[in-house]
mmCIF file of C-alpha atoms in Angstrom:
data_model
loop_
_atom_site.group_PDB
_atom_site.id
_atom_site.type_symbol
_atom_site.label_atom_id
_atom_site.label_comp_id
_atom_site.label_asym_id
_atom_site.label_seq_id
_atom_site.Cartn_x
_atom_site.Cartn_y
_atom_site.Cartn_z
ATOM 1 C CA UNK Y 251 -61.061 15.065 104.212
ATOM 2 C CA UNK Y 252 -61.196 17.874 102.065
ATOM 3 C CA UNK Y 253 -64.500 20.099 102.094
ATOM 4 C CA UNK Y 254 -67.106 20.581 99.884
ATOM 5 C CA UNK Y 255 -70.162 21.042 98.801
ATOM 6 C CA UNK Y 256 -72.754 18.484 97.070
ATOM 7 C CA UNK Y 257 -74.850 19.434 93.845
ATOM 8 C CA UNK Y 258 -77.910 16.899 94.203
ATOM 9 C CA UNK Y 259 -75.468 12.923 93.309
ATOM 10 C CA UNK Y 260 -72.475 14.519 92.733
ATOM 11 C CA UNK Y 261 -70.418 17.350 95.107
ATOM 12 C CA UNK Y 262 -67.715 19.869 94.908
ATOM 13 C CA UNK Y 263 -64.925 20.662 96.166
ATOM 14 C CA UNK Y 264 -61.720 21.570 96.656
ATOM 15 C CA UNK Y 265 -57.873 21.146 98.165
ATOM 16 C CA UNK Y 266 -58.035 22.725 101.038
ATOM 17 C CA UNK Y 267 -60.197 22.882 104.140
ATOM 18 C CA UNK Y 268 -62.114 26.363 103.272
ATOM 19 C CA UNK Y 269 -65.765 24.845 102.145
ATOM 20 C CA UNK Y 270 -65.398 27.231 99.033
ATOM 21 C CA UNK Y 271 -61.919 28.303 96.690
ATOM 22 C CA UNK Y 272 -60.359 32.049 97.974
ATOM 23 C CA UNK Y 273 -58.836 31.469 94.783
ATOM 24 C CA UNK Y 274 -59.941 31.494 91.606
ATOM 25 C CA UNK Y 275 -57.264 29.790 89.922
ATOM 26 C CA UNK Y 276 -57.338 27.009 93.012
ATOM 27 C CA UNK Y 277 -57.793 23.898 91.039
ATOM 28 C CA UNK Y 278 -61.407 22.624 91.800
ATOM 29 C CA UNK Y 279 -62.590 18.724 90.872
ATOM 30 C CA UNK Y 280 -65.755 17.014 90.747
ATOM 31 C CA UNK Y 281 -65.769 13.931 92.739
ATOM 32 C CA UNK Y 282 -68.597 12.114 91.410
ATOM 33 C CA UNK Y 283 -71.672 9.326 93.458
ATOM 34 C CA UNK Y 284 -73.135 6.867 91.127
ATOM 35 C CA UNK Y 285 -76.421 6.162 90.771
ATOM 36 C CA UNK Y 286 -77.098 2.282 90.417
ATOM 37 C CA UNK Y 287 -80.183 1.354 89.235
ATOM 38 C CA UNK Y 288 -82.366 -1.899 89.743
ATOM 39 C CA UNK Y 289 -81.636 -4.795 87.305
ATOM 40 C CA UNK Y 290 -82.760 -8.187 86.622
ATOM 41 C CA UNK Y 291 -81.454 -11.473 85.864
ATOM 42 C CA UNK Y 292 -81.642 -12.603 82.504
ATOM 43 C CA UNK Y 293 -81.724 -16.417 83.023
ATOM 44 C CA UNK Y 294 -82.627 -19.263 80.512
ATOM 45 C CA UNK Y 295 -85.908 -19.737 82.152
ATOM 46 C CA UNK Y 296 -87.066 -16.745 81.590
ATOM 47 C CA UNK Y 297 -86.101 -16.302 78.429
ATOM 48 C CA UNK Y 298 -87.544 -19.839 77.546
ATOM 49 C CA UNK Y 299 -91.180 -17.528 78.599
ATOM 50 C CA UNK Y 300 -93.560 -14.960 77.935
ATOM 51 C CA UNK Y 301 -92.248 -12.807 80.461
ATOM 52 C CA UNK Y 302 -91.051 -8.173 80.201
ATOM 53 C CA UNK Y 303 -87.536 -7.703 81.806
ATOM 54 C CA UNK Y 304 -87.943 -3.990 83.480
ATOM 55 C CA UNK Y 305 -83.943 -2.656 83.008
ATOM 56 C CA UNK Y 306 -82.188 -0.068 81.979
ATOM 57 C CA UNK Y 307 -85.148 1.973 81.489
ATOM 58 C CA UNK Y 308 -86.216 -0.143 78.354
ATOM 59 C CA UNK Y 309 -88.358 -3.423 79.121
ATOM 60 C CA UNK Y 310 -87.467 -7.174 77.229
ATOM 61 C CA UNK Y 311 -90.489 -8.769 75.639
ATOM 62 C CA UNK Y 312 -90.097 -12.834 75.288
ATOM 63 C CA UNK Y 313 -92.535 -14.895 73.324
ATOM 64 C CA UNK Y 314 -92.533 -18.704 73.403
ATOM 65 C CA UNK Y 315 -93.178 -20.922 70.724
ATOM 66 C CA UNK Y 316 -96.625 -21.370 71.626
ATOM 67 C CA UNK Y 317 -97.283 -17.779 71.458
ATOM 68 C CA UNK Y 318 -96.218 -16.627 68.077
ATOM 69 C CA UNK Y 319 -98.554 -20.482 66.661
ATOM 70 C CA UNK Y 320 -101.665 -18.707 68.830
ATOM 71 C CA UNK Y 321 -100.931 -15.423 66.282
ATOM 72 C CA UNK Y 322 -101.099 -17.040 63.087
ATOM 73 C CA UNK Y 323 -103.951 -19.049 64.126
ATOM 74 C CA UNK Y 324 -105.525 -16.587 64.701
ATOM 75 C CA UNK Y 325 -104.422 -14.903 61.350
ATOM 76 C CA UNK Y 326 -106.799 -15.565 57.904
ATOM 77 C CA UNK Y 327 -104.637 -17.984 55.246
ATOM 78 C CA UNK Y 328 -104.776 -17.590 51.829
ATOM 79 C CA UNK Y 329 -103.706 -20.472 49.372
ATOM 80 C CA UNK Y 330 -105.165 -21.806 46.002
ATOM 81 C CA UNK Y 331 -105.205 -25.794 45.933
ATOM 82 C CA UNK Y 332 -104.080 -28.470 43.134
ATOM 83 C CA UNK Y 333 -107.128 -30.156 44.384
ATOM 84 C CA UNK Y 334 -109.594 -27.917 43.575
ATOM 85 C CA UNK Y 335 -109.019 -28.274 39.897
ATOM 86 C CA UNK Y 336 -112.989 -29.817 39.336
ATOM 87 C CA UNK Y 337 -115.203 -27.888 36.949
ATOM 88 C CA UNK Y 338 -112.345 -24.589 36.470
ATOM 89 C CA UNK Y 339 -111.593 -23.293 32.684
ATOM 90 C CA UNK Y 340 -108.278 -22.751 31.279
ATOM 91 C CA UNK Y 341 -107.400 -21.313 27.747
ATOM 92 C CA UNK Y 342 -103.734 -22.028 26.635
ATOM 93 C CA UNK Y 343 -101.818 -19.862 24.568
ATOM 94 C CA UNK Y 344 -99.205 -21.603 22.228
ATOM 95 C CA UNK Y 345 -96.906 -19.754 20.167
ATOM 96 C CA UNK Y 346 -95.750 -21.889 16.464
ATOM 97 C CA UNK Y 347 -92.105 -20.789 16.831
ATOM 98 C CA UNK Y 348 -89.452 -22.901 17.504
ATOM 99 C CA UNK Y 349 -92.599 -25.429 17.784
ATOM 100 C CA UNK Y 350 -90.260 -28.714 18.283
ATOM 101 C CA UNK Y 351 -90.065 -27.517 21.606
ATOM 102 C CA UNK Y 352 -93.014 -25.955 22.281
ATOM 103 C CA UNK Y 353 -94.849 -28.945 21.774
ATOM 104 C CA UNK Y 354 -93.316 -31.050 24.139
ATOM 105 C CA UNK Y 355 -94.281 -27.988 26.599
ATOM 106 C CA UNK Y 356 -97.559 -27.870 25.477
ATOM 107 C CA UNK Y 357 -98.106 -31.901 26.186
ATOM 108 C CA UNK Y 358 -96.623 -32.054 29.441
ATOM 109 C CA UNK Y 359 -99.727 -29.465 30.961
ATOM 110 C CA UNK Y 360 -102.039 -30.910 28.979
ATOM 111 C CA UNK Y 361 -100.993 -34.336 31.019
ATOM 112 C CA UNK Y 362 -100.747 -32.107 34.248
ATOM 113 C CA UNK Y 363 -104.041 -30.492 33.962
ATOM 114 C CA UNK Y 364 -105.317 -34.322 33.400
ATOM 115 C CA UNK Y 365 -103.050 -35.882 36.257
ATOM 116 C CA UNK Y 366 -104.974 -33.094 38.693
ATOM 117 C CA UNK Y 367 -108.770 -33.377 37.104
ATOM 118 C CA UNK Y 368 -109.395 -30.981 34.435
ATOM 119 C CA UNK Y 369 -111.431 -31.973 31.493
ATOM 120 C CA UNK Y 370 -110.403 -31.279 27.868
ATOM 121 C CA UNK Y 371 -113.655 -29.640 27.332
ATOM 122 C CA UNK Y 372 -112.550 -26.910 30.342
ATOM 123 C CA UNK Y 373 -108.774 -27.011 28.232
ATOM 124 C CA UNK Y 374 -108.965 -24.407 24.277
ATOM 125 C CA UNK Y 375 -105.914 -24.168 22.989
ATOM 126 C CA UNK Y 376 -104.753 -21.134 20.974
ATOM 127 C CA UNK Y 377 -102.360 -21.261 18.230
ATOM 128 C CA UNK Y 378 -99.596 -17.840 17.107
ATOM 129 C CA UNK Y 379 -97.133 -16.814 15.118
ATOM 130 C CA UNK Y 380 -94.683 -15.686 18.118
ATOM 131 C CA UNK Y 381 -94.185 -16.168 21.519
ATOM 132 C CA UNK Y 382 -93.839 -11.756 20.478
ATOM 133 C CA UNK Y 383 -98.154 -12.145 20.219
ATOM 134 C CA UNK Y 384 -98.537 -14.416 23.666
ATOM 135 C CA UNK Y 385 -99.407 -11.323 25.969
ATOM 136 C CA UNK Y 386 -102.652 -9.632 23.223
ATOM 137 C CA UNK Y 387 -104.111 -12.512 21.892
ATOM 138 C CA UNK Y 388 -103.677 -14.334 26.404
ATOM 139 C CA UNK Y 389 -105.542 -10.475 27.183
ATOM 140 C CA UNK Y 390 -107.940 -10.882 24.997
ATOM 141 C CA UNK Y 391 -108.935 -14.812 26.254
ATOM 142 C CA UNK Y 392 -108.570 -12.950 30.181
ATOM 143 C CA UNK Y 393 -111.249 -10.654 29.117
ATOM 144 C CA UNK Y 394 -114.122 -13.203 28.025
ATOM 145 C CA UNK Y 395 -114.375 -14.038 31.383
ATOM 146 C CA UNK Y 396 -114.250 -17.378 29.580
ATOM 147 C CA UNK Y 397 -111.643 -18.495 31.821
ATOM 148 C CA UNK Y 398 -110.359 -19.203 35.391
ATOM 149 C CA UNK Y 399 -106.545 -18.953 34.031
ATOM 150 C CA UNK Y 400 -104.071 -18.497 30.692
ATOM 151 C CA UNK Y 401 -101.179 -20.510 30.276
ATOM 152 C CA UNK Y 402 -98.848 -18.826 27.815
ATOM 153 C CA UNK Y 403 -96.343 -21.104 26.633
ATOM 154 C CA UNK Y 404 -93.246 -20.422 23.652
ATOM 155 C CA UNK Y 405 -89.663 -20.698 23.815
ATOM 156 C CA UNK Y 406 -86.761 -17.804 22.944
ATOM 157 C CA UNK Y 407 -83.778 -18.441 22.111
ATOM 158 C CA UNK Y 408 -80.829 -17.266 22.087
ATOM 159 C CA UNK Y 409 -79.154 -15.824 18.331
ATOM 160 C CA UNK Y 410 -76.528 -13.902 17.055
ATOM 161 C CA UNK Y 411 -78.621 -10.383 16.897
ATOM 162 C CA UNK Y 412 -79.873 -8.711 20.010
ATOM 163 C CA UNK Y 413 -83.670 -10.237 18.482
ATOM 164 C CA UNK Y 414 -83.964 -11.856 21.174
ATOM 165 C CA UNK Y 415 -83.801 -9.800 24.017
ATOM 166 C CA UNK Y 416 -86.678 -7.849 22.157
ATOM 167 C CA UNK Y 417 -88.701 -10.408 21.565
ATOM 168 C CA UNK Y 418 -88.049 -12.006 25.452
ATOM 169 C CA UNK Y 419 -89.046 -8.550 27.293
ATOM 170 C CA UNK Y 420 -91.833 -7.652 25.186
ATOM 171 C CA UNK Y 421 -93.362 -11.318 25.757
ATOM 172 C CA UNK Y 422 -92.434 -11.339 29.386
ATOM 173 C CA UNK Y 423 -94.394 -7.627 30.045
ATOM 174 C CA UNK Y 424 -96.954 -8.587 27.932
ATOM 175 C CA UNK Y 425 -98.208 -11.635 29.467
ATOM 176 C CA UNK Y 426 -97.907 -9.563 33.032
ATOM 177 C CA UNK Y 427 -99.955 -6.555 31.309
ATOM 178 C CA UNK Y 428 -102.257 -9.234 29.908
ATOM 179 C CA UNK Y 429 -102.385 -9.966 33.847
ATOM 180 C CA UNK Y 430 -102.818 -7.120 35.242
ATOM 181 C CA UNK Y 431 -105.524 -5.385 33.067
ATOM 182 C CA UNK Y 432 -108.039 -8.754 32.179
ATOM 183 C CA UNK Y 433 -107.602 -9.595 36.398
ATOM 184 C CA UNK Y 434 -107.670 -12.950 34.994
ATOM 185 C CA UNK Y 435 -104.119 -14.951 36.592
ATOM 186 C CA UNK Y 436 -102.289 -15.408 33.260
ATOM 187 C CA UNK Y 437 -99.039 -17.804 33.657
ATOM 188 C CA UNK Y 438 -94.690 -17.834 31.303
ATOM 189 C CA UNK Y 439 -94.564 -20.676 30.744
ATOM 190 C CA UNK Y 440 -92.087 -19.120 27.666
ATOM 191 C CA UNK Y 441 -88.714 -20.157 28.121
ATOM 192 C CA UNK Y 442 -85.415 -18.042 27.038
ATOM 193 C CA UNK Y 443 -82.422 -20.116 26.700
ATOM 194 C CA UNK Y 444 -78.904 -19.217 25.682
ATOM 195 C CA UNK Y 445 -79.394 -22.914 22.727
ATOM 196 C CA UNK Y 446 -81.283 -25.665 21.822
ATOM 197 C CA UNK Y 447 -79.932 -27.435 24.292
ATOM 198 C CA UNK Y 448 -80.618 -25.706 26.928
ATOM 199 C CA UNK Y 449 -84.244 -25.448 25.875
ATOM 200 C CA UNK Y 450 -84.964 -29.354 25.232
ATOM 201 C CA UNK Y 451 -83.317 -29.641 28.783
ATOM 202 C CA UNK Y 452 -86.380 -27.821 29.526
ATOM 203 C CA UNK Y 453 -89.047 -29.423 27.169
ATOM 204 C CA UNK Y 454 -88.932 -32.868 28.721
ATOM 205 C CA UNK Y 455 -84.988 -33.299 29.067
ATOM 206 C CA UNK Y 456 -83.222 -33.337 31.992
ATOM 207 C CA UNK Y 457 -84.564 -30.487 33.076
ATOM 208 C CA UNK Y 458 -87.768 -31.699 33.451
ATOM 209 C CA UNK Y 459 -91.015 -29.665 31.926
ATOM 210 C CA UNK Y 460 -91.933 -26.363 32.441
ATOM 211 C CA UNK Y 461 -95.007 -26.564 30.826
ATOM 212 C CA UNK Y 462 -95.727 -29.074 33.268
ATOM 213 C CA UNK Y 463 -94.810 -26.678 36.401
ATOM 214 C CA UNK Y 464 -96.413 -24.095 35.063
ATOM 215 C CA UNK Y 465 -99.434 -26.087 34.273
ATOM 216 C CA UNK Y 466 -99.879 -25.783 38.315
ATOM 217 C CA UNK Y 467 -98.592 -22.102 38.986
ATOM 218 C CA UNK Y 468 -102.267 -22.113 36.365
ATOM 219 C CA UNK Y 469 -103.731 -24.298 38.697
ATOM 220 C CA UNK Y 470 -102.176 -22.890 41.699
ATOM 221 C CA UNK Y 471 -103.588 -19.565 40.862
ATOM 222 C CA UNK Y 472 -106.694 -20.282 38.873
ATOM 223 C CA UNK Y 473 -108.369 -22.569 43.038
ATOM 224 C CA UNK Y 474 -106.853 -19.004 44.616
ATOM 225 C CA UNK Y 475 -109.048 -16.043 42.422
ATOM 226 C CA UNK Y 476 -112.075 -18.644 42.282
ATOM 227 C CA UNK Y 477 -112.678 -18.883 45.889
ATOM 228 C CA UNK Y 478 -110.625 -16.948 47.950
ATOM 229 C CA UNK Y 479 -110.162 -13.258 45.901
ATOM 230 C CA UNK Y 480 -113.872 -13.647 43.985
ATOM 231 C CA UNK Y 481 -115.249 -10.492 44.632
#
């Protein structure tokens, strides 16, 4: 057996019988002693319960669904309710342009408010010339502090020029700015469609009534602000 010198977990061996090579050109080889680390076998039982398994210098945490539910139950979660609309006041800003579309959208919104116990005297409808003018009026209504939400209804239909893009973008940014600047939820219920057929389908046609859907959003947001975010 070849002689060698031990360096911790490895041996320095020479190919001669001399413990240390005398010829500096004589080849030297290393024999390493692998160190075994403690391991823990993970089975289906250990994975299904909360545990901490020690492995190669790190730990594996397992958490059960029950533990996760307990963590979630300790977190306060706030949400608006469609069943808490009574006593809330709403304003609806409606664009007169493309009235063949905006009027059915308004009717769908009013039907939804009535269905969820919003009284007629708690709803004010404000007409504006077009969708471009919705934002400034919505902001004014929001800042009046008379309403818990402002619903914005309009219809922008693509034509032969780029006018559609300017009006659609301005309407969207206007409604967003109205909500941010007034601190009152301003709901975007403006249709932006490629043609009249798409608009009709979304104003009570086969795609439903987007005015009714926007009214549901208005109720939920008004309830959230009134019952949870009123500081």
